[in-house]
PDB file of C-alpha atoms in Angstrom:
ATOM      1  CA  UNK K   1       6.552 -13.766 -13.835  1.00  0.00           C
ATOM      2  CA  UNK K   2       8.112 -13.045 -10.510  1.00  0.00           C
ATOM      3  CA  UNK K   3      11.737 -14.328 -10.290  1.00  0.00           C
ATOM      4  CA  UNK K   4      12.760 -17.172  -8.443  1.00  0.00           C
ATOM      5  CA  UNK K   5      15.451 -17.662  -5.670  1.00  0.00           C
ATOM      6  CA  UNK K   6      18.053 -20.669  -5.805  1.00  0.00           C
ATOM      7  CA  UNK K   7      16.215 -22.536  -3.137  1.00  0.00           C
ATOM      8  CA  UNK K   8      12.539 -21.651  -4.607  1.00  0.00           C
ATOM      9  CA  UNK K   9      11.498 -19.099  -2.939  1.00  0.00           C
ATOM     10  CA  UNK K  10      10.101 -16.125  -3.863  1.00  0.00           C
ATOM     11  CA  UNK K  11      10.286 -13.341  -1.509  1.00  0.00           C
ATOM     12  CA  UNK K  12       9.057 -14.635   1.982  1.00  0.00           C
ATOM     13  CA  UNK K  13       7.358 -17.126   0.080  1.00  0.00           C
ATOM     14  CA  UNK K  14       8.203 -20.535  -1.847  1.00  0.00           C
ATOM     15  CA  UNK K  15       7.195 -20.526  -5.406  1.00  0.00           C
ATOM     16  CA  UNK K  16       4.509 -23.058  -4.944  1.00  0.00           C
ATOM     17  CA  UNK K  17       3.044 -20.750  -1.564  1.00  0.00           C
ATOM     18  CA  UNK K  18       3.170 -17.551  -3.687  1.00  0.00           C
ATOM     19  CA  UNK K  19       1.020 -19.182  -6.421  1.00  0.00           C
ATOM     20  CA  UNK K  20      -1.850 -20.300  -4.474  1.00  0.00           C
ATOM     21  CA  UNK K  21      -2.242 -17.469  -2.798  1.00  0.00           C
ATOM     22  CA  UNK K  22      -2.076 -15.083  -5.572  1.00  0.00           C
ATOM     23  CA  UNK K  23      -4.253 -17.678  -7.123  1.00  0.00           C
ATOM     24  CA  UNK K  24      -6.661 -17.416  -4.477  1.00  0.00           C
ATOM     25  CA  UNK K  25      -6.995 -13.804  -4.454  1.00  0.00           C
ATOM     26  CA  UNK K  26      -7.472 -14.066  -8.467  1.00  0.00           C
ATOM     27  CA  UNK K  27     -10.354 -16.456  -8.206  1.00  0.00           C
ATOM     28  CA  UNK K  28     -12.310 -14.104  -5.710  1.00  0.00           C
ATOM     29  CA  UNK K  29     -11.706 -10.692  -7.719  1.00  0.00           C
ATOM     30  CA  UNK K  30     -13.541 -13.108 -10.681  1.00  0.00           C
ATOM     31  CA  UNK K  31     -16.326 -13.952  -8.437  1.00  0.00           C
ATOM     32  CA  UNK K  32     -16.857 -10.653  -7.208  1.00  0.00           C
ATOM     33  CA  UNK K  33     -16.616  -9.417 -10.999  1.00  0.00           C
ATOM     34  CA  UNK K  34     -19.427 -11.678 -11.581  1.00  0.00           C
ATOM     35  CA  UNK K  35     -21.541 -11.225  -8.433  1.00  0.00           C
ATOM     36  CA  UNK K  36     -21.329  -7.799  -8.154  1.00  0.00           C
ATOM     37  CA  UNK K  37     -21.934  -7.362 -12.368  1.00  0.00           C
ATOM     38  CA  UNK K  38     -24.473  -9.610 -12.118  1.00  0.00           C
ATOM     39  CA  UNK K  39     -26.456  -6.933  -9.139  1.00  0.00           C
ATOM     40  CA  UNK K  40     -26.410  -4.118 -11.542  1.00  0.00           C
ATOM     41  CA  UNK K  41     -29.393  -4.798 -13.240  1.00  0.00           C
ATOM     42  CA  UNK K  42     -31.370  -5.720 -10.337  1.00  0.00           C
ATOM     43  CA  UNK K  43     -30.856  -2.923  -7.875  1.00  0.00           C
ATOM     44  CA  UNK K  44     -33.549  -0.214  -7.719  1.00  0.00           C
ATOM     45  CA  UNK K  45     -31.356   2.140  -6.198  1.00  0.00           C
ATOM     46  CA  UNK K  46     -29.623   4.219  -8.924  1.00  0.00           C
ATOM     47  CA  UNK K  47     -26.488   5.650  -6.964  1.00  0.00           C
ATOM     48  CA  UNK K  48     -25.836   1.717  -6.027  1.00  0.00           C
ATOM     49  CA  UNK K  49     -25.940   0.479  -9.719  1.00  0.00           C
ATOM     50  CA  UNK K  50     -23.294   3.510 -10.856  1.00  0.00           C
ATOM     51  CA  UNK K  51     -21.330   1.908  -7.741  1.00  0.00           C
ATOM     52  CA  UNK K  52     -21.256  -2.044  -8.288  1.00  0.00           C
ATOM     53  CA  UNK K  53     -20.814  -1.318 -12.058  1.00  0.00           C
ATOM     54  CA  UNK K  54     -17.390   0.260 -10.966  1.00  0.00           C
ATOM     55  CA  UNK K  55     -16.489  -2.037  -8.690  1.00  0.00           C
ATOM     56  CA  UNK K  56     -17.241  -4.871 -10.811  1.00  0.00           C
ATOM     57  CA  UNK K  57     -14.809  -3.410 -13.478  1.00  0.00           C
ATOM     58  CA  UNK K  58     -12.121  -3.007 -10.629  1.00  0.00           C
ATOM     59  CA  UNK K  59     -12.306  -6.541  -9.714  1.00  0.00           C
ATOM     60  CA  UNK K  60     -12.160  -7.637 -13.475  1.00  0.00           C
ATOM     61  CA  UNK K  61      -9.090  -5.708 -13.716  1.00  0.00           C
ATOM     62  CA  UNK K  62      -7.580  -7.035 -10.604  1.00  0.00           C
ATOM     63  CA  UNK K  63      -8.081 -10.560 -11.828  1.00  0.00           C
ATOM     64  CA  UNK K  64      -6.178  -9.853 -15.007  1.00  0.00           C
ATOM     65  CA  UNK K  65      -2.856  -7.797 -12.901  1.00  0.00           C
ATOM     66  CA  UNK K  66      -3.287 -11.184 -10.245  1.00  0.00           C
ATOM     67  CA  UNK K  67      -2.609 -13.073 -13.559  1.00  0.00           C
ATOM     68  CA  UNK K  68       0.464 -11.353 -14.656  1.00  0.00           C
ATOM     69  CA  UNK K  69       1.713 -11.984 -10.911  1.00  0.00           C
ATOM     70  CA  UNK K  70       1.394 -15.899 -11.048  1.00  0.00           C
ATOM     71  CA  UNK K  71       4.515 -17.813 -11.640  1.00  0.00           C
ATOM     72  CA  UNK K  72       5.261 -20.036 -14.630  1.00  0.00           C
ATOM     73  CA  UNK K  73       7.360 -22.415 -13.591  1.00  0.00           C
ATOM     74  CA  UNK K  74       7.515 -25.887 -13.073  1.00  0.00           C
ATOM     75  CA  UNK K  75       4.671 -27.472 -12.941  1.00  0.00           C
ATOM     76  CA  UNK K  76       2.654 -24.821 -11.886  1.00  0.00           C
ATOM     77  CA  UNK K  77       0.055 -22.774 -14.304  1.00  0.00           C
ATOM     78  CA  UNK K  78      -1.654 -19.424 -13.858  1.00  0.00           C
ATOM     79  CA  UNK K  79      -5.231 -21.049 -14.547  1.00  0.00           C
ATOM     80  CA  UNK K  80      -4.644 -23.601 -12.687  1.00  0.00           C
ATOM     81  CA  UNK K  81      -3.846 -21.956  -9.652  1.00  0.00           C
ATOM     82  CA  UNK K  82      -6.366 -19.466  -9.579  1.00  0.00           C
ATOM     83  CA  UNK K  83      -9.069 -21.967  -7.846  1.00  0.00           C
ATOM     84  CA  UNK K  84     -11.103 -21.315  -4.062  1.00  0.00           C
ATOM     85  CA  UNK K  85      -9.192 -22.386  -1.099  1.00  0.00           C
ATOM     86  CA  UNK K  86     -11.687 -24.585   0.315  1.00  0.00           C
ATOM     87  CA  UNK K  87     -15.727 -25.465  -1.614  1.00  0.00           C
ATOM     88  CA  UNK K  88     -16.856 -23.297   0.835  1.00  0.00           C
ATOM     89  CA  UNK K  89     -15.901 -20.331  -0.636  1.00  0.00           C
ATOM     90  CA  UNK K  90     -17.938 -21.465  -3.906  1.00  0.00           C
ATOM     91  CA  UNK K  91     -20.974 -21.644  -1.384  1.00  0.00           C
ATOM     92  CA  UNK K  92     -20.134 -18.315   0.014  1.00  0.00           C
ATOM     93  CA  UNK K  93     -20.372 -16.444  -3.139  1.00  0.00           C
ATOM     94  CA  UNK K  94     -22.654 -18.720  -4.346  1.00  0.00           C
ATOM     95  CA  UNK K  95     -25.033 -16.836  -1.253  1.00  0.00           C
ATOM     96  CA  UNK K  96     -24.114 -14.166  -2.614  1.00  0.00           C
ATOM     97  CA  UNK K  97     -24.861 -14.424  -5.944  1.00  0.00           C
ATOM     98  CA  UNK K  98     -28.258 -16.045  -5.025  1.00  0.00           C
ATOM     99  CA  UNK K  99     -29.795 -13.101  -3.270  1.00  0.00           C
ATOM    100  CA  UNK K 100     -33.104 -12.080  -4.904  1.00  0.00           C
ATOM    101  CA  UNK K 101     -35.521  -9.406  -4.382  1.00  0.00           C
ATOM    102  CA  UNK K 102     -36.609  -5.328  -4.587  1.00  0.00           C
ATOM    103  CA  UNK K 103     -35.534  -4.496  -1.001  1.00  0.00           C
ATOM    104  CA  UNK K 104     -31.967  -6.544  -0.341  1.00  0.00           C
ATOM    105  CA  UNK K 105     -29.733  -4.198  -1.005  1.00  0.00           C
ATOM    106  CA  UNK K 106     -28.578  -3.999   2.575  1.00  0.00           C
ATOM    107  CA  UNK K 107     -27.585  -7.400   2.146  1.00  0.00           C
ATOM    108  CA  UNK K 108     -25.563  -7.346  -0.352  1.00  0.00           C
ATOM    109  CA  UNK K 109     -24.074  -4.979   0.382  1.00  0.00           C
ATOM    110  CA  UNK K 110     -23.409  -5.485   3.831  1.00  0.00           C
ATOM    111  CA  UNK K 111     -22.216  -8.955   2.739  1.00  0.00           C
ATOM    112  CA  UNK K 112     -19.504  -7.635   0.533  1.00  0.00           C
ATOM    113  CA  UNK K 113     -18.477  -4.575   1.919  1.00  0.00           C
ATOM    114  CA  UNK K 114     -18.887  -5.880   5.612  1.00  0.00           C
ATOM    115  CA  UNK K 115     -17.608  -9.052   5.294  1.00  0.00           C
ATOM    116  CA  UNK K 116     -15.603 -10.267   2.111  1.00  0.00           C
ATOM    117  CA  UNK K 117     -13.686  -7.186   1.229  1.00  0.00           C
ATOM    118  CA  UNK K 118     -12.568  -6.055   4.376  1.00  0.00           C
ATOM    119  CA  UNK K 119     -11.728  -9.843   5.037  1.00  0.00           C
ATOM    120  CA  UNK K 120      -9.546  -9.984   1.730  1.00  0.00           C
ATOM    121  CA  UNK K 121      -8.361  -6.668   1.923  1.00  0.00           C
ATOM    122  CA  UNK K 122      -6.600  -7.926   5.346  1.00  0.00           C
ATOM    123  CA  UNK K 123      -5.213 -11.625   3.897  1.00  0.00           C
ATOM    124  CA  UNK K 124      -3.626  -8.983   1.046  1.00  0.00           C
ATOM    125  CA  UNK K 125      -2.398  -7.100   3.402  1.00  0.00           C
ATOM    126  CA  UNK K 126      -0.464  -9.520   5.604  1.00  0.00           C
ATOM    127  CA  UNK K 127       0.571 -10.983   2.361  1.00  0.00           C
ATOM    128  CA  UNK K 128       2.235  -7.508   1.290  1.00  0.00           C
ATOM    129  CA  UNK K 129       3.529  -7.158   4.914  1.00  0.00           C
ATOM    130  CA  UNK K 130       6.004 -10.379   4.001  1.00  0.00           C
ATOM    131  CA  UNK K 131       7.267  -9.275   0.298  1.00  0.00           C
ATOM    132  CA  UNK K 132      10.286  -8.206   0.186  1.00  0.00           C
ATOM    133  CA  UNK K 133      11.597  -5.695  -2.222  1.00  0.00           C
ATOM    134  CA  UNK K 134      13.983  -7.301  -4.592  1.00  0.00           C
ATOM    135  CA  UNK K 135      12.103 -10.978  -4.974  1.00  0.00           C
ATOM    136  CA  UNK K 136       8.641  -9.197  -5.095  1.00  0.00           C
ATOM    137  CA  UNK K 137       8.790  -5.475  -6.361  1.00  0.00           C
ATOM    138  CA  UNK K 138       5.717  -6.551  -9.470  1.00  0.00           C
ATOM    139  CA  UNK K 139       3.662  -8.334  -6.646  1.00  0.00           C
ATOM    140  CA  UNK K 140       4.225  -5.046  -4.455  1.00  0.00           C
ATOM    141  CA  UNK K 141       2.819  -2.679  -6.464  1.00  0.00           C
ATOM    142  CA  UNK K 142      -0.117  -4.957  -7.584  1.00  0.00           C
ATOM    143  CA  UNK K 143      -1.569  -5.683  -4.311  1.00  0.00           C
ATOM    144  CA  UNK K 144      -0.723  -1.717  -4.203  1.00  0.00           C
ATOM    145  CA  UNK K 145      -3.598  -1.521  -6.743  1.00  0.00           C
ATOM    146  CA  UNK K 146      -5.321  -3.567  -5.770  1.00  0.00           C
ATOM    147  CA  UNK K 147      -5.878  -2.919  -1.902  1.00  0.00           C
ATOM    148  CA  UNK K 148      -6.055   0.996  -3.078  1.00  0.00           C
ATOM    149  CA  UNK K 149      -9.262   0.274  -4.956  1.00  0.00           C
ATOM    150  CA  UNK K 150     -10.916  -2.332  -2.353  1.00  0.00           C
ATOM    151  CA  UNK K 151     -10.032   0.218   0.573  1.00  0.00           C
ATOM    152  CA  UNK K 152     -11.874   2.974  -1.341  1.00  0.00           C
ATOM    153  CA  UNK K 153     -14.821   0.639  -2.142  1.00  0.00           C
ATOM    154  CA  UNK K 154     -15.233  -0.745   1.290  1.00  0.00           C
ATOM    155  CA  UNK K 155     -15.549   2.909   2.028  1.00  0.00           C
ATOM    156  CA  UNK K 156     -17.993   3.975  -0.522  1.00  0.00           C
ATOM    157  CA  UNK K 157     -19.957   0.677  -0.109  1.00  0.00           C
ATOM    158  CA  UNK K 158     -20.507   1.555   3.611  1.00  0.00           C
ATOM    159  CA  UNK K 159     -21.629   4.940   3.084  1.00  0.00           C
ATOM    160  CA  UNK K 160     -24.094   3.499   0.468  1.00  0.00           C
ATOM    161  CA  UNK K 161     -24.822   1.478   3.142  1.00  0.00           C
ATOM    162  CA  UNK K 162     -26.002   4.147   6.197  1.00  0.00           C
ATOM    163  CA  UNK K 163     -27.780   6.258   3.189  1.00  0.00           C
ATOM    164  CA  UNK K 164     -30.182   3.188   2.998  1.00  0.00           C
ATOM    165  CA  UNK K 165     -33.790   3.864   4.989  1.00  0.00           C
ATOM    166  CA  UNK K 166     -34.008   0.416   6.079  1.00  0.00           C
ATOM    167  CA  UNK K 167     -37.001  -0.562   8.983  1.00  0.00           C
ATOM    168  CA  UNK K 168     -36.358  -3.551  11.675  1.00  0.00           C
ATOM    169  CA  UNK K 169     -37.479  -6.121   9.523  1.00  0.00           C
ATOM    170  CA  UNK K 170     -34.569  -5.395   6.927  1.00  0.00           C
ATOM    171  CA  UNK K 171     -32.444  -4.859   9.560  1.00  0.00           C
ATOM    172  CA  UNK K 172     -32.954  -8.065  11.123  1.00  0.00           C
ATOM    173  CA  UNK K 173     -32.551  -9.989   7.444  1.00  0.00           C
ATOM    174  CA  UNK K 174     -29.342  -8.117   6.850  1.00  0.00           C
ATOM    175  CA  UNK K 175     -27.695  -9.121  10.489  1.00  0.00           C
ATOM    176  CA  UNK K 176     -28.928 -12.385   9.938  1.00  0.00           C
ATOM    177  CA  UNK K 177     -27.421 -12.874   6.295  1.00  0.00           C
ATOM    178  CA  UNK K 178     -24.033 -11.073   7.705  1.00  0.00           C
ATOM    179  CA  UNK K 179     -23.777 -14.135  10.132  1.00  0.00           C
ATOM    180  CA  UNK K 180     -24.497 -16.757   7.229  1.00  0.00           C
ATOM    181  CA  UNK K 181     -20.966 -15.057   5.085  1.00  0.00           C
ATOM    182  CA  UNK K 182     -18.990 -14.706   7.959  1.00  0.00           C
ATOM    183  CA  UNK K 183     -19.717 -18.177   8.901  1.00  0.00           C
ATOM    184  CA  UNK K 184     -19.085 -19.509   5.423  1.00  0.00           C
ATOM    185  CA  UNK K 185     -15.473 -17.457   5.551  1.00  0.00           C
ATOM    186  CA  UNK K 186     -14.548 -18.682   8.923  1.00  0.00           C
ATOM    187  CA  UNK K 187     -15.365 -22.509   7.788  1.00  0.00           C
ATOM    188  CA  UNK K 188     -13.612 -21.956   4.628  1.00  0.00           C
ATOM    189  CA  UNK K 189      -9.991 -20.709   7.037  1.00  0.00           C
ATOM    190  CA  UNK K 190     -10.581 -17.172   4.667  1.00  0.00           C
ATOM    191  CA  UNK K 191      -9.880 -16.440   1.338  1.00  0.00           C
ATOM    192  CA  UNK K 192      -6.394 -18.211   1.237  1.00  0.00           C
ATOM    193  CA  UNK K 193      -7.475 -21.512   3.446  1.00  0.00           C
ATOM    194  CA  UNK K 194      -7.304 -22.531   6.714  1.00  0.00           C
ATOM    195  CA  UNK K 195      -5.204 -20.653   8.817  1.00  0.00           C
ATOM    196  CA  UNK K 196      -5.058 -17.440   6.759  1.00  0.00           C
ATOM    197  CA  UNK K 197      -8.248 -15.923   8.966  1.00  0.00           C
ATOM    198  CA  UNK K 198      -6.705 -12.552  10.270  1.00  0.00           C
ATOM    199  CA  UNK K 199      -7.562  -9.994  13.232  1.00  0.00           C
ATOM    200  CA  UNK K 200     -10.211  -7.978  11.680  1.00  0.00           C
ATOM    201  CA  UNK K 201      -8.416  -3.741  11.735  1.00  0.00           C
ATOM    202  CA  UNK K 202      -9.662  -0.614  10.967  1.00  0.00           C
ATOM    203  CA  UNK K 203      -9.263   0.404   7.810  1.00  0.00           C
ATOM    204  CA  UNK K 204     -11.351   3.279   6.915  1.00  0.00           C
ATOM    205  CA  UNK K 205      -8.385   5.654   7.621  1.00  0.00           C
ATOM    206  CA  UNK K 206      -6.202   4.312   4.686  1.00  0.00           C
ATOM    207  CA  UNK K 207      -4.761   6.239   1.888  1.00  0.00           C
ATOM    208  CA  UNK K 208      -6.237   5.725  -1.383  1.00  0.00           C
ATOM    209  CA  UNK K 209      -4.609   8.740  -3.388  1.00  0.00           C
ATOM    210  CA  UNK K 210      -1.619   6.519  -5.451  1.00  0.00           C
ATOM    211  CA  UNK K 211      -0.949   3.158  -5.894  1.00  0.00           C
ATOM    212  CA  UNK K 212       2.237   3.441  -4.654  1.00  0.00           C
ATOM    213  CA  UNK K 213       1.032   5.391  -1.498  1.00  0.00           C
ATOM    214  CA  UNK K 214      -1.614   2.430   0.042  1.00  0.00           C
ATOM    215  CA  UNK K 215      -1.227   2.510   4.040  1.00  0.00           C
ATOM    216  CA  UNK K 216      -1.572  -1.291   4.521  1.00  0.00           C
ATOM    217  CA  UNK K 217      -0.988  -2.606   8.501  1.00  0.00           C
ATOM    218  CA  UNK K 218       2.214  -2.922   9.427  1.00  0.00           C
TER     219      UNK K 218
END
């Protein structure tokens, strides 16, 4: 439980803003636990499946560290924070979720490691950029984890990505399906709600050796 300032704020945040966004992020590492568990048995390619079986355990575990973040005070209550922003995230991942077929792993993985990830990698990001070390040291080194994991799975996703032989016709599916997420995610407002949409940076150059040692924008 993060401690709270005398006028309610925690960190560069009020108690109440710091809950729904942590609550945010928590509800999309479940999804993508789901989704992406879910895909395992269903992809054809065997150096995918070894991939999305990790990364569905990483976003299982960084649902249960967002959990420890939440506050518990007031009126406010872990579970009941961690919801979507807007019901079109639901429909986003619901997309997601829904894709069927022998030859769509472009897609998906184009539509998580092109668009969702790097997306909530960057609402983390300018989240961390506005701790501050006394109020928020636990919520620090969380999104430390946790952007150290989704950085290195954005990368491995898109090298899975290239190593795909993919013709015109998949090509032309994948670009179109790419424009159906990032439309869902820009009429959501992002992961956190209207507003929270971001300049899209590079990120392929960040450190993912320590927790402690994530190169996040500045």
């Amino acid at each position: 439980m993060e401690a709270a300032s005398l006028d309610g704020h925690v960190g560069g945040f009020t108690i109440e803003e710091s809950a729904r966004r942590l609550g945010h992020y928590r509800w999309a590492s479940i999804r993508l636990f789901e989704v992406l568990g879910r895909w395992v048995a269903s992809v054809p390619e065997p150096n995918v499946k070894v991939f999305l079986a990790a990364a569905s355990r990483h976003h299982g575990w960084h649902a249960d560290l967002l959990r420890e973040r939440l506050p518990e005070v007031r009126e406010l209550h872990p579970d009941r924070q961690t919801a979507p922003a807007d019901p079109r995230l639901v429909e986003l991942f619901d997309e997601l979720e829904s894709l069927r077929g022998s030859d769509i792993t472009p897609e998906r993985l184009t539509g998580v490691y092109g668009v969702v990830i790097p997306h909530l990698i960057e609402v983390q990001s300018w989240h961390l950029d506005r701790c501050t070390d006394v109020a928020d040291a636990s919520v620090i080194r969380t999104l430390g984890f946790v952007l150290r994991d989704e950085v290195g799975d954005v990368e491995a996703g898109r090298r899975l990505l290239e190593q795909l032989d993919s013709g015109m016709d998949s090509a032309a599916r994948t670009a179109a399906f790419r424009s159906t997420i990032e439309e869902l995610l820009s009429a959501a407002g992002g992961i956190s709600g209207p507003g929270t949409l971001v300049d899209t940076r590079e990120i392929s150059g960040r450190s993912s050796s320590a927790p402690d040692d994530v190169d996040v924008p500045g």
